[in-house]
Amino acid sequence: MVFGVKLWSLPAVLCCVVTFAAAQAQPAAELARLRSLQQSGKLPDARSSYESLLRLPSLDDATRGAALLELARIDLASGRYQDSIRQAESSAALFRKLQDQTNVAAAINTSGVARLYSGDYAGALRDQEAALNIARRTNDQANQVTRLNNIGNVYYFQGRYSSALDRYSEAMQIVVQAGAQPWVAARRQLTTANLATVYQRLGLYDRALESYRQMRESGEALRPSEQAQVFANMGALYRRLGDPVKALEQYRAAQALYQQSHFRSGEIAVLNNIGIAQVLDLSALAEGLKTFNQSVTLATESQDRPLLLHSTLYRGETLARMGEWDRARIEFAAALQLAESLGSAEEKWKALFGLARFQSHEGKLADSQKLLREAIAVIESLRSEIGSAVSARGFLTDKRQVFDELIGQLIRAPNVNTAELFTLFEQSRSRGVRQRAHGDVHVPSLAHVQGALRPEQVMVEYWLGRDGSAASITITSATAELRRLKTSSELKADIGRLAALLARPEGDSWQALAASVREQLLPASANHNQHWIIVADRELSLLPFEVLLGPDVEVSYLPAAGFLMNSEHNGRGVKPPWFSSFLAFADPRPAAAGNDVGSTLNLGPLTRAEDEVESAGRSLGGSTEIHTGPDALKKWFRVAPVVHLATHGRAVLEDPARSWLLFAPSAGTTQRFESLFLPEVEKMNLRGVDLLTASACETDSGAIQEGEGPRSFSRAFLGSGVRTVVSSLWRVED
């Protein structure tokens, strides 16, 4: 499947307009002319004119500072973030010389936004906090709201949603108190949009929808294209809530507004979202085909080749689902040609995958496998170009299907190359976690893994396909054996039943099913004296193999075999005597009231948690640092050789970004608890933690993410550099 949905839902950012009170009359007139050119959208012409103005040797500092700031804003809009930062810093230096605090704040606000978009979150926060301090000193309420929103955006991009919500809420309080001042309308819409975005991310969908409704119905400071974006966001929300009919209503409203504002690209994009909802959610294939025909026509007329490429791929996928493979092949071939001419690797592998499925449908497996290998080569080239480890987390979400198709075909073949299959297994899983943990996505060969295994170790790597195929490779230092397993649909059903029985066991009713699953999953020659290393796949990641191998067997788990190659990495070394070797948190105490994710849950005290961490500290010896009750604050969380979290936790399967661990609330927060959300952990650097015990509910549980496995706290901590994680699959009382 090659569908994808673009969710137009990012925090809104507002940059400030620079003032020219100190500029001379003639330069000020020229600046006004250039700003008019800039606002008309002619950014290259405006940029060239600003550069010409700056070359004048007689230009006064005020005009030079203003021109540099406008140039920085143009570079920001054009995505030239480092140039924008450089121009903004030069502008700020000139305005400091003139003691013009308002424009100093405008300049560092611009550099802060540029740093945010370039991924320099610490620098962005530093700049925005400095700009906020100036706005507070000068009692500039309008810019206080702007800076608070931009600070909230920094936290949002870091996944620190509670902190983002606090800043947006503070901004809204200022807006409400300001009454009917001229600046209020635009900033109310800005703040409402940002609140809606964070509500949406936290899964507070009703509140997000209410915020979008307020924006839509207010009539304040929304152009038709902006109103259309609100409708598009609401459509995405309704799809998320499982209401595709309501989603289509919102998408249609967005389409009408894009037509009104003559924003053709927006109209084509929302048409694609309409078609996706029709095909994927409503199985209305004929209606979806009509929609994609319309989007292809509009993209062709407007000569928007990137959107034409998307629409063509979607139309090809719809035709394939309708069984019209000959027509689908034509669309996939056209998409491939267009992707190659545009240099679009992301769409190229999708087109190759579509053509490979056509060849498989025709029974031409050799041709299909050739195309699949080409698609995988494109995917691997894309991976090698990823600059940010964080961005790799969802890299394989829609690409796993390509690996699955090739693995499934090869497993069914009479002559199987086990080494090639092992490589494909490894290429298709958990490399985002490895990249974050070790900066490494290299796939080891089967021979390298065998060389890293000790004689007493046995590794079993599993693969569960979507087409009914399933297989495992049992690896020792001397052997590698491929086993074709029971069809994956039956195996998954047995795994699901066993997991449910184990979560709430009644007597020994689970044992017969465990024996059956063991027979399906493990080789008959299993030796209980060996150390078993399990590399699970998909639903198998939620199964404790200890119940299959017995209580006396040493079992450990790896997200991928490649982690074995990094297993010697750790943070051990000589530590000063004041460095805590054991850091623990237990039984965080909530505030009396709040509006955070834990406020509606009945979360009682963890009465034995304090005993738990103190016992662990005594057993380890050395220096300890233990925070309990109201002192179990998130701000104390940091790197230590051994970290123990005895707290409340929850895995939110429908939206993993909302999964949380709870800490006690900080002073001044509006939250009942302070949450550590899963995306925050994914962006941490915890190298130097040898062992982290996540003693809370469901810390090893999470929604299965294609290509990565469960998006759980255990994998998030591993991806952040923790060497070993102890975690739980289920909910427990204490």
Short mmCIF file of C-alpha atoms in Angstrom, two decimals, residues 119 121 383-396 430-441 679 681-685 687 705 708 716 718-721:
data_model
loop_
_atom_site.label_atom_id
_atom_site.label_comp_id
_atom_site.label_asym_id
_atom_site.label_seq_id
_atom_site.Cartn_x
_atom_site.Cartn_y
_atom_site.Cartn_z
CA GLY A 119 16.63 21.63 15.27
CA TYR A 121 16.11 23.53 20.53
CA ARG A 383 18.17 5.95 5.07
CA SER A 384 21.82 6.82 4.54
CA GLU A 385 20.84 10.44 3.93
CA ILE A 386 18.89 10.86 7.18
CA GLY A 387 20.70 13.51 9.17
CA SER A 388 18.64 13.42 12.37
CA ALA A 389 18.47 10.27 14.47
CA VAL A 390 15.09 11.35 15.84
CA SER A 391 13.59 11.61 12.36
CA ALA A 392 14.46 7.95 11.72
CA ARG A 393 11.95 6.63 14.25
CA GLY A 394 9.09 6.29 11.74
CA PHE A 395 11.27 5.72 8.70
CA LEU A 396 10.12 2.15 8.05
CA SER A 430 14.28 -1.40 14.71
CA ARG A 431 16.98 0.54 12.92
CA GLY A 432 15.54 3.85 14.10
CA VAL A 433 16.08 2.69 17.69
CA ARG A 434 19.65 1.60 16.86
CA GLN A 435 20.42 4.87 15.12
CA ARG A 436 19.30 6.88 18.12
CA ALA A 437 21.16 4.60 20.54
CA HIS A 438 24.45 4.15 18.74
CA GLY A 439 24.39 6.38 15.65
CA ASP A 440 24.56 3.15 13.67
CA VAL A 441 22.18 1.58 11.17
CA PRO A 679 8.48 11.38 22.74
CA VAL A 681 12.37 9.93 26.25
CA GLU A 682 12.95 9.30 22.55
CA LYS A 683 14.79 12.62 22.31
CA MET A 684 16.93 12.21 25.44
CA ASN A 685 20.59 11.29 25.63
CA ARG A 687 24.22 7.18 27.44
CA GLN A 705 4.89 0.42 14.76
CA GLU A 708 10.25 -0.74 14.66
CA ALA A 716 12.54 4.47 23.93
CA LEU A 718 17.18 1.73 24.71
CA GLY A 719 17.09 4.20 21.83
CA SER A 720 18.25 6.97 24.15
CA GLY A 721 21.39 5.00 25.00
#
